[in-house]
PDB file of C-alpha atoms in Angstrom:
ATOM      1  CA  MET F   1       4.743  20.309  -1.500  1.00 63.00           C
ATOM      2  CA  THR F   2       1.337  20.615  -2.727  1.00 85.00           C
ATOM      3  CA  LEU F   3      -0.473  17.828  -5.227  1.00 97.00           C
ATOM      4  CA  GLN F   4      -2.807  20.865  -7.141  1.00 96.00           C
ATOM      5  CA  ASP F   5      -4.460  19.591  -9.949  1.00 95.00           C
ATOM      6  CA  GLN F   6      -2.775  16.043  -9.562  1.00 98.00           C
ATOM      7  CA  ARG F   7      -4.593  12.340 -10.007  1.00 98.00           C
ATOM      8  CA  VAL F   8      -3.879   9.543  -7.896  1.00 98.00           C
ATOM      9  CA  VAL F   9      -5.372   6.564  -8.387  1.00 98.00           C
ATOM     10  CA  LEU F  10      -5.187   3.841  -4.904  1.00 98.00           C
ATOM     11  CA  LEU F  11      -6.175   0.765  -5.352  1.00 98.00           C
ATOM     12  CA  GLY F  12      -6.851  -0.657  -1.747  1.00 96.00           C
ATOM     13  CA  GLY F  13      -7.848   3.591  -0.729  1.00 93.00           C
ATOM     14  CA  THR F  14     -11.493   2.315   1.195  1.00 95.00           C
ATOM     15  CA  SER F  15      -9.572   1.216   4.485  1.00 94.00           C
ATOM     16  CA  GLY F  16      -7.031   1.596   6.428  1.00 95.00           C
ATOM     17  CA  ILE F  17      -3.703   3.432   5.783  1.00 97.00           C
ATOM     18  CA  GLY F  18      -5.329   3.728   2.072  1.00 97.00           C
ATOM     19  CA  LEU F  19      -8.200   5.293   2.863  1.00 97.00           C
ATOM     20  CA  ALA F  20      -6.576   8.188   5.056  1.00 98.00           C
ATOM     21  CA  THR F  21      -3.954   8.117   2.061  1.00 98.00           C
ATOM     22  CA  ALA F  22      -6.901   8.769  -0.156  1.00 98.00           C
ATOM     23  CA  ARG F  23      -8.005  10.977   2.299  1.00 98.00           C
ATOM     24  CA  LEU F  24      -4.603  13.036   3.166  1.00 98.00           C
ATOM     25  CA  ALA F  25      -3.889  13.498  -0.450  1.00 98.00           C
ATOM     26  CA  THR F  26      -7.343  14.535  -1.354  1.00 98.00           C
ATOM     27  CA  ALA F  27      -6.850  18.066   1.148  1.00 97.00           C
ATOM     28  CA  HIS F  28      -3.855  18.606  -0.771  1.00 97.00           C
ATOM     29  CA  GLY F  29      -5.485  19.042  -3.747  1.00 97.00           C
ATOM     30  CA  ALA F  30      -5.921  15.754  -5.311  1.00 98.00           C
ATOM     31  CA  THR F  31      -8.459  13.837  -7.437  1.00 98.00           C
ATOM     32  CA  VAL F  32      -8.755  10.233  -6.127  1.00 98.00           C
ATOM     33  CA  ILE F  33      -9.734   7.190  -7.426  1.00 98.00           C
ATOM     34  CA  VAL F  34      -9.344   4.542  -5.274  1.00 98.00           C
ATOM     35  CA  ALA F  35     -10.183   0.512  -5.672  1.00 98.00           C
ATOM     36  CA  SER F  36     -11.288  -2.544  -3.563  1.00 96.00           C
ATOM     37  CA  SER F  37     -13.289  -6.198  -4.583  1.00 95.00           C
ATOM     38  CA  ASN F  38     -15.082  -5.210  -1.660  1.00 94.00           C
ATOM     39  CA  PRO F  39     -18.487  -2.784  -2.493  1.00 96.00           C
ATOM     40  CA  GLU F  40     -19.369  -1.701   1.020  1.00 97.00           C
ATOM     41  CA  SER F  41     -15.910  -0.348   1.458  1.00 96.00           C
ATOM     42  CA  VAL F  42     -16.104   1.789  -1.825  1.00 97.00           C
ATOM     43  CA  ARG F  43     -19.479   2.320  -0.976  1.00 97.00           C
ATOM     44  CA  ARG F  44     -17.988   3.771   2.758  1.00 97.00           C
ATOM     45  CA  ALA F  45     -14.717   5.892   1.195  1.00 97.00           C
ATOM     46  CA  LEU F  46     -16.841   7.606  -1.188  1.00 97.00           C
ATOM     47  CA  GLY F  47     -19.375   8.604   2.305  1.00 97.00           C
ATOM     48  CA  VAL F  48     -16.204  10.267   3.802  1.00 97.00           C
ATOM     49  CA  LEU F  49     -14.180  11.458   0.568  1.00 98.00           C
ATOM     50  CA  PRO F  50     -15.207  14.041  -1.011  1.00 97.00           C
ATOM     51  CA  ALA F  51     -17.534  14.588  -3.791  1.00 96.00           C
ATOM     52  CA  SER F  52     -14.413  14.784  -6.747  1.00 96.00           C
ATOM     53  CA  ALA F  53     -13.416  11.589  -5.587  1.00 98.00           C
ATOM     54  CA  SER F  54     -14.598   8.987  -7.854  1.00 98.00           C
ATOM     55  CA  GLY F  55     -14.564   4.441  -6.801  1.00 98.00           C
ATOM     56  CA  THR F  56     -14.257   1.327  -8.281  1.00 97.00           C
ATOM     57  CA  VAL F  57     -14.637  -2.822  -7.540  1.00 98.00           C
ATOM     58  CA  CYS F  58     -12.400  -4.443  -8.196  1.00 97.00           C
ATOM     59  CA  ASP F  59     -10.864  -8.025  -7.766  1.00 97.00           C
ATOM     60  CA  LEU F  60      -6.898  -6.929  -7.798  1.00 97.00           C
ATOM     61  CA  THR F  61      -6.072 -10.562  -8.073  1.00 96.00           C
ATOM     62  CA  ASP F  62      -7.834 -11.190 -11.402  1.00 97.00           C
ATOM     63  CA  PRO F  63      -5.406  -9.239 -14.040  1.00 98.00           C
ATOM     64  CA  ALA F  64      -8.350  -9.508 -17.058  1.00 98.00           C
ATOM     65  CA  ALA F  65     -10.277  -7.011 -14.244  1.00 98.00           C
ATOM     66  CA  VAL F  66      -7.496  -4.682 -13.149  1.00 98.00           C
ATOM     67  CA  GLY F  67      -6.502  -4.324 -17.211  1.00 98.00           C
ATOM     68  CA  ALA F  68     -10.112  -3.673 -17.750  1.00 98.00           C
ATOM     69  CA  PHE F  69      -9.842  -0.803 -14.828  1.00 98.00           C
ATOM     70  CA  PHE F  70      -7.163   0.509 -16.311  1.00 98.00           C
ATOM     71  CA  ASP F  71      -8.284   0.352 -19.383  1.00 98.00           C
ATOM     72  CA  ARG F  72     -10.844   2.667 -18.920  1.00 97.00           C
ATOM     73  CA  LEU F  73      -9.127   5.871 -17.091  1.00 98.00           C
ATOM     74  CA  ASP F  74      -7.931   8.850 -19.264  1.00 98.00           C
ATOM     75  CA  PRO F  75      -3.056   8.954 -17.771  1.00 98.00           C
ATOM     76  CA  PHE F  76      -3.127  10.376 -14.350  1.00 98.00           C
ATOM     77  CA  ASP F  77      -0.427  11.239 -12.134  1.00 98.00           C
ATOM     78  CA  HIS F  78       0.408   8.606  -9.175  1.00 98.00           C
ATOM     79  CA  LEU F  79      -0.395   4.565  -8.311  1.00 98.00           C
ATOM     80  CA  VAL F  80      -0.773   4.176  -4.616  1.00 98.00           C
ATOM     81  CA  TYR F  81      -0.666   0.207  -4.268  1.00 98.00           C
ATOM     82  CA  THR F  82      -2.182   0.213  -0.369  1.00 97.00           C
ATOM     83  CA  ALA F  83      -3.981  -3.532  -0.957  1.00 96.00           C
ATOM     84  CA  GLY F  84      -4.071  -6.200   1.555  1.00 90.00           C
ATOM     85  CA  GLU F  85      -5.975  -9.231   3.298  1.00 85.00           C
ATOM     86  CA  ALA F  86      -6.326  -9.557   7.061  1.00 78.00           C
ATOM     87  CA  LEU F  87      -2.317 -10.667   8.742  1.00 70.00           C
ATOM     88  CA  SER F  88      -1.525 -14.033  10.014  1.00 75.00           C
ATOM     89  CA  LEU F  89       1.194 -16.487  11.106  1.00 80.00           C
ATOM     90  CA  LEU F  90       2.776 -19.150   9.277  1.00 87.00           C
ATOM     91  CA  GLU F  91       4.937 -21.327  10.549  1.00 89.00           C
ATOM     92  CA  ILE F  92       7.602 -23.786   9.218  1.00 90.00           C
ATOM     93  CA  ARG F  93       6.735 -26.739  11.353  1.00 90.00           C
ATOM     94  CA  SER F  94       2.750 -26.757  10.132  1.00 90.00           C
ATOM     95  CA  LEU F  95       2.969 -24.697   6.935  1.00 89.00           C
ATOM     96  CA  ASP F  96       0.426 -24.637   4.152  1.00 90.00           C
ATOM     97  CA  LEU F  97       2.288 -23.825   1.530  1.00 92.00           C
ATOM     98  CA  ALA F  98      -1.279 -23.257  -0.847  1.00 93.00           C
ATOM     99  CA  ARG F  99      -2.090 -20.940   1.606  1.00 91.00           C
ATOM    100  CA  ALA F 100       1.545 -19.107   1.114  1.00 90.00           C
ATOM    101  CA  ARG F 101       1.343 -19.079  -2.173  1.00 93.00           C
ATOM    102  CA  GLN F 102      -2.235 -16.758  -1.916  1.00 92.00           C
ATOM    103  CA  ALA F 103      -0.564 -14.716   0.627  1.00 91.00           C
ATOM    104  CA  PHE F 104       1.871 -13.721  -2.503  1.00 95.00           C
ATOM    105  CA  GLU F 105      -0.950 -13.453  -4.534  1.00 96.00           C
ATOM    106  CA  LEU F 106      -2.754  -9.891  -3.407  1.00 95.00           C
ATOM    107  CA  ARG F 107       0.162  -8.012  -1.832  1.00 95.00           C
ATOM    108  CA  TYR F 108       2.681  -8.661  -4.177  1.00 97.00           C
ATOM    109  CA  PHE F 109       1.340 -10.507  -7.538  1.00 98.00           C
ATOM    110  CA  GLY F 110      -1.022  -7.814  -6.605  1.00 97.00           C
ATOM    111  CA  ALA F 111       1.077  -5.018  -7.260  1.00 98.00           C
ATOM    112  CA  LEU F 112       2.776  -6.363  -9.996  1.00 98.00           C
ATOM    113  CA  ASN F 113       0.189  -6.795 -12.061  1.00 98.00           C
ATOM    114  CA  ALA F 114      -1.015  -2.998 -10.960  1.00 98.00           C
ATOM    115  CA  VAL F 115       2.009  -1.189 -12.510  1.00 98.00           C
ATOM    116  CA  HIS F 116       1.794  -3.655 -15.998  1.00 98.00           C
ATOM    117  CA  ALA F 117      -1.536  -2.493 -16.515  1.00 98.00           C
ATOM    118  CA  ALA F 118      -1.320   1.034 -15.388  1.00 98.00           C
ATOM    119  CA  THR F 119       2.398   2.017 -16.553  1.00 98.00           C
ATOM    120  CA  PRO F 120       1.169   3.418 -19.589  1.00 97.00           C
ATOM    121  CA  LYS F 121      -1.208   5.351 -17.948  1.00 98.00           C
ATOM    122  CA  ILE F 122       0.732   7.084 -15.159  1.00 98.00           C
ATOM    123  CA  ARG F 123       2.914   9.840 -15.324  1.00 98.00           C
ATOM    124  CA  ARG F 124       4.808  11.357 -12.142  1.00 98.00           C
ATOM    125  CA  SER F 125       5.386   8.480  -9.872  1.00 98.00           C
ATOM    126  CA  VAL F 126       4.208   4.286  -8.497  1.00 98.00           C
ATOM    127  CA  VAL F 127       4.070   4.152  -4.829  1.00 98.00           C
ATOM    128  CA  LEU F 128       4.622   0.879  -3.181  1.00 98.00           C
ATOM    129  CA  THR F 129       3.953  -1.116   0.213  1.00 98.00           C
ATOM    130  CA  SER F 130       5.938  -2.960   2.191  1.00 97.00           C
ATOM    131  CA  GLY F 131       6.829  -3.478   5.538  1.00 95.00           C
ATOM    132  CA  THR F 132       8.760  -3.791   8.258  1.00 95.00           C
ATOM    133  CA  ALA F 133       9.373  -7.432   9.377  1.00 92.00           C
ATOM    134  CA  ALA F 134      11.414  -8.460   5.895  1.00 93.00           C
ATOM    135  CA  ASP F 135      13.752  -6.461   8.821  1.00 94.00           C
ATOM    136  CA  ARG F 136      12.404  -7.835  11.167  1.00 92.00           C
ATOM    137  CA  PRO F 137      10.696 -10.974  11.762  1.00 91.00           C
ATOM    138  CA  GLY F 138       9.869 -12.741  14.119  1.00 87.00           C
ATOM    139  CA  ALA F 139       8.427 -16.818  14.511  1.00 90.00           C
ATOM    140  CA  GLY F 140       6.344 -16.853  12.728  1.00 89.00           C
ATOM    141  CA  TRP F 141       6.542 -14.197   9.962  1.00 91.00           C
ATOM    142  CA  SER F 142       8.704 -16.114   7.490  1.00 94.00           C
ATOM    143  CA  VAL F 143       5.985 -15.683   3.942  1.00 93.00           C
ATOM    144  CA  ALA F 144       5.142 -12.006   5.708  1.00 93.00           C
ATOM    145  CA  ALA F 145       8.801 -11.628   5.161  1.00 94.00           C
ATOM    146  CA  SER F 146       9.275 -12.657   2.299  1.00 95.00           C
ATOM    147  CA  ILE F 147       6.549 -11.076   0.627  1.00 96.00           C
ATOM    148  CA  CYS F 148       7.906  -7.517   1.964  1.00 96.00           C
ATOM    149  CA  GLY F 149      11.350  -7.897   0.012  1.00 97.00           C
ATOM    150  CA  ALA F 150      10.454  -9.195  -2.750  1.00 97.00           C
ATOM    151  CA  THR F 151       8.205  -6.168  -2.935  1.00 98.00           C
ATOM    152  CA  ASP F 152      11.403  -4.196  -1.591  1.00 98.00           C
ATOM    153  CA  ALA F 153      13.898  -5.980  -4.352  1.00 98.00           C
ATOM    154  CA  LEU F 154      10.769  -4.748  -7.085  1.00 98.00           C
ATOM    155  CA  VAL F 155      11.087  -1.508  -5.785  1.00 98.00           C
ATOM    156  CA  ARG F 156      14.171  -0.226  -6.975  1.00 98.00           C
ATOM    157  CA  ALA F 157      13.854  -3.151 -10.023  1.00 98.00           C
ATOM    158  CA  LEU F 158      10.936  -0.606 -11.255  1.00 98.00           C
ATOM    159  CA  ALA F 159      12.759   2.575 -10.115  1.00 98.00           C
ATOM    160  CA  VAL F 160      15.442   1.217 -13.366  1.00 98.00           C
ATOM    161  CA  GLU F 161      13.397   0.146 -15.298  1.00 98.00           C
ATOM    162  CA  LEU F 162      10.735   1.956 -16.037  1.00 98.00           C
ATOM    163  CA  ALA F 163      13.140   5.651 -15.890  1.00 98.00           C
ATOM    164  CA  PRO F 164      12.460   8.350 -15.300  1.00 98.00           C
ATOM    165  CA  LEU F 165       8.589   6.918 -13.891  1.00 98.00           C
ATOM    166  CA  ARG F 166       9.809   7.023  -9.808  1.00 98.00           C
ATOM    167  CA  VAL F 167       8.200   4.049  -8.140  1.00 98.00           C
ATOM    168  CA  ASN F 168       9.163   4.205  -4.796  1.00 98.00           C
ATOM    169  CA  ALA F 169       7.469   2.350  -2.135  1.00 98.00           C
ATOM    170  CA  VAL F 170       6.996   3.186   1.799  1.00 98.00           C
ATOM    171  CA  LYS F 171       7.357   0.199   5.139  1.00 98.00           C
ATOM    172  CA  PRO F 172       4.869   0.626   8.012  1.00 97.00           C
ATOM    173  CA  GLY F 173       5.423  -0.419  11.601  1.00 94.00           C
ATOM    174  CA  VAL F 174       2.326  -1.931  13.057  1.00 93.00           C
ATOM    175  CA  VAL F 175      -0.591   1.019  12.452  1.00 95.00           C
ATOM    176  CA  ARG F 176      -3.982   0.078  14.610  1.00 93.00           C
ATOM    177  CA  THR F 177      -5.783  -1.134  10.908  1.00 88.00           C
ATOM    178  CA  PRO F 178      -7.746  -3.997  10.818  1.00 81.00           C
ATOM    179  CA  LEU F 179      -5.513  -5.754   9.235  1.00 81.00           C
ATOM    180  CA  TRP F 180      -4.734  -6.933  12.170  1.00 82.00           C
ATOM    181  CA  PRO F 181      -6.042  -9.645  14.977  1.00 77.00           C
ATOM    182  CA  ASP F 182      -8.781  -8.635  17.462  1.00 78.00           C
ATOM    183  CA  ASP F 183      -6.231  -9.902  20.025  1.00 81.00           C
ATOM    184  CA  PHE F 184      -3.493  -8.501  18.691  1.00 86.00           C
ATOM    185  CA  ASP F 185      -2.038  -6.575  22.260  1.00 91.00           C
ATOM    186  CA  TYR F 186      -1.460  -3.155  20.533  1.00 91.00           C
ATOM    187  CA  THR F 187      -0.764  -1.592  24.977  1.00 93.00           C
ATOM    188  CA  ALA F 188       2.911  -3.578  25.095  1.00 93.00           C
ATOM    189  CA  THR F 189       3.846  -2.772  21.334  1.00 92.00           C
ATOM    190  CA  ALA F 190       3.796   0.739  22.029  1.00 95.00           C
ATOM    191  CA  GLU F 191       5.798   0.789  25.160  1.00 95.00           C
ATOM    192  CA  SER F 192       7.788  -1.409  23.756  1.00 95.00           C
ATOM    193  CA  LEU F 193       8.715   0.932  20.869  1.00 96.00           C
ATOM    194  CA  PRO F 194      10.648   4.470  20.467  1.00 96.00           C
ATOM    195  CA  VAL F 195       8.163   6.349  20.050  1.00 97.00           C
ATOM    196  CA  GLY F 196       5.674   5.235  23.006  1.00 96.00           C
ATOM    197  CA  ARG F 197       2.836   4.291  21.299  1.00 96.00           C
ATOM    198  CA  ILE F 198       1.205   2.466  17.274  1.00 95.00           C
ATOM    199  CA  GLY F 199       0.905   4.098  14.086  1.00 96.00           C
ATOM    200  CA  GLU F 200      -2.498   5.817  13.053  1.00 97.00           C
ATOM    201  CA  PRO F 201      -2.616   5.632   9.914  1.00 97.00           C
ATOM    202  CA  GLU F 202      -2.400   9.006   9.112  1.00 97.00           C
ATOM    203  CA  ASP F 203       1.195   8.689  10.468  1.00 98.00           C
ATOM    204  CA  ILE F 204       1.397   6.914   7.420  1.00 98.00           C
ATOM    205  CA  ALA F 205      -0.500   8.473   5.111  1.00 98.00           C
ATOM    206  CA  GLU F 206       1.682  11.240   5.551  1.00 98.00           C
ATOM    207  CA  ALA F 207       4.866   8.866   3.868  1.00 98.00           C
ATOM    208  CA  TYR F 208       3.023   8.244   0.287  1.00 98.00           C
ATOM    209  CA  VAL F 209       1.970  11.715   0.091  1.00 98.00           C
ATOM    210  CA  PHE F 210       5.443  12.751   0.654  1.00 98.00           C
ATOM    211  CA  LEU F 211       7.177   9.853  -1.429  1.00 98.00           C
ATOM    212  CA  MET F 212       4.386  11.061  -4.339  1.00 98.00           C
ATOM    213  CA  ASN F 213       5.444  15.341  -4.076  1.00 97.00           C
ATOM    214  CA  GLN F 214       9.262  14.437  -3.656  1.00 97.00           C
ATOM    215  CA  THR F 215      10.190  15.176  -7.734  1.00 97.00           C
ATOM    216  CA  TYR F 216      13.770  13.488  -6.353  1.00 98.00           C
ATOM    217  CA  ALA F 217      13.119  10.344  -4.453  1.00 98.00           C
ATOM    218  CA  THR F 218      13.251   6.863  -6.496  1.00 98.00           C
ATOM    219  CA  GLY F 219      13.816   3.234  -5.479  1.00 98.00           C
ATOM    220  CA  SER F 220      13.465   4.557  -1.936  1.00 98.00           C
ATOM    221  CA  ILE F 221      11.577   2.717   1.102  1.00 98.00           C
ATOM    222  CA  VAL F 222      10.800   5.203   3.986  1.00 98.00           C
ATOM    223  CA  THR F 223      10.485   3.390   7.047  1.00 98.00           C
ATOM    224  CA  VAL F 224       7.417   4.267   9.194  1.00 98.00           C
ATOM    225  CA  GLY F 225       7.384   2.108  12.222  1.00 96.00           C
ATOM    226  CA  GLY F 226       8.018   4.037  15.635  1.00 96.00           C
ATOM    227  CA  GLY F 227      11.635   2.075  15.620  1.00 96.00           C
ATOM    228  CA  ASN F 228      10.929  -1.430  15.219  1.00 94.00           C
ATOM    229  CA  VAL F 229      13.394  -2.359  13.491  1.00 94.00           C
ATOM    230  CA  LEU F 230      16.045  -0.718  16.124  1.00 92.00           C
ATOM    231  CA  VAL F 231      14.304  -2.713  18.900  1.00 91.00           C
TER     232      VAL F 231
END
């Protein structure tokens, strides 16, 4: 399978899983366009991506900015949405509803609006990002699990509404990225997983590229979590 001569737009494609996906897509022959709200993150990403890549600064929570971004683009093959902010627990007993709503802004409503704005330009597929919190939440994960569950439902609904455009999602488990807290115990988590190690961004990138290439998959949510939903 190959992405040769295809154009991929990655929102959030400047660090972590998104950047790993951008790098792998270019290795498969794609031309990538990455976007992030952080100018320094865009600059760093373009420093490690091939010269054919391009990047832009865009506030993905601003519908007008996202609409203007896609208006400037020529038609492209795949939209990949990996944008997210640092993970934090929100316990019900001390819930700040404003923070809970804010958590949905980038991860869920940002993705929903991106698909809305981009659909007229997309030729082949959309790949969104969910998470295994929807299937195996812990204490304090009610908001995060809700976002992931909403994304799962969105993928299935969009796959029907936008057909024959394909819409899928990747559902990562614990992955070594800057979005996890500095004091997160990767060692203990690795020991609890059937695969015996923590995921790396490159592991997850393989799933995004697979879904871009897999022309018979739509409404699919691919879990890549080292078996964390089993234990």
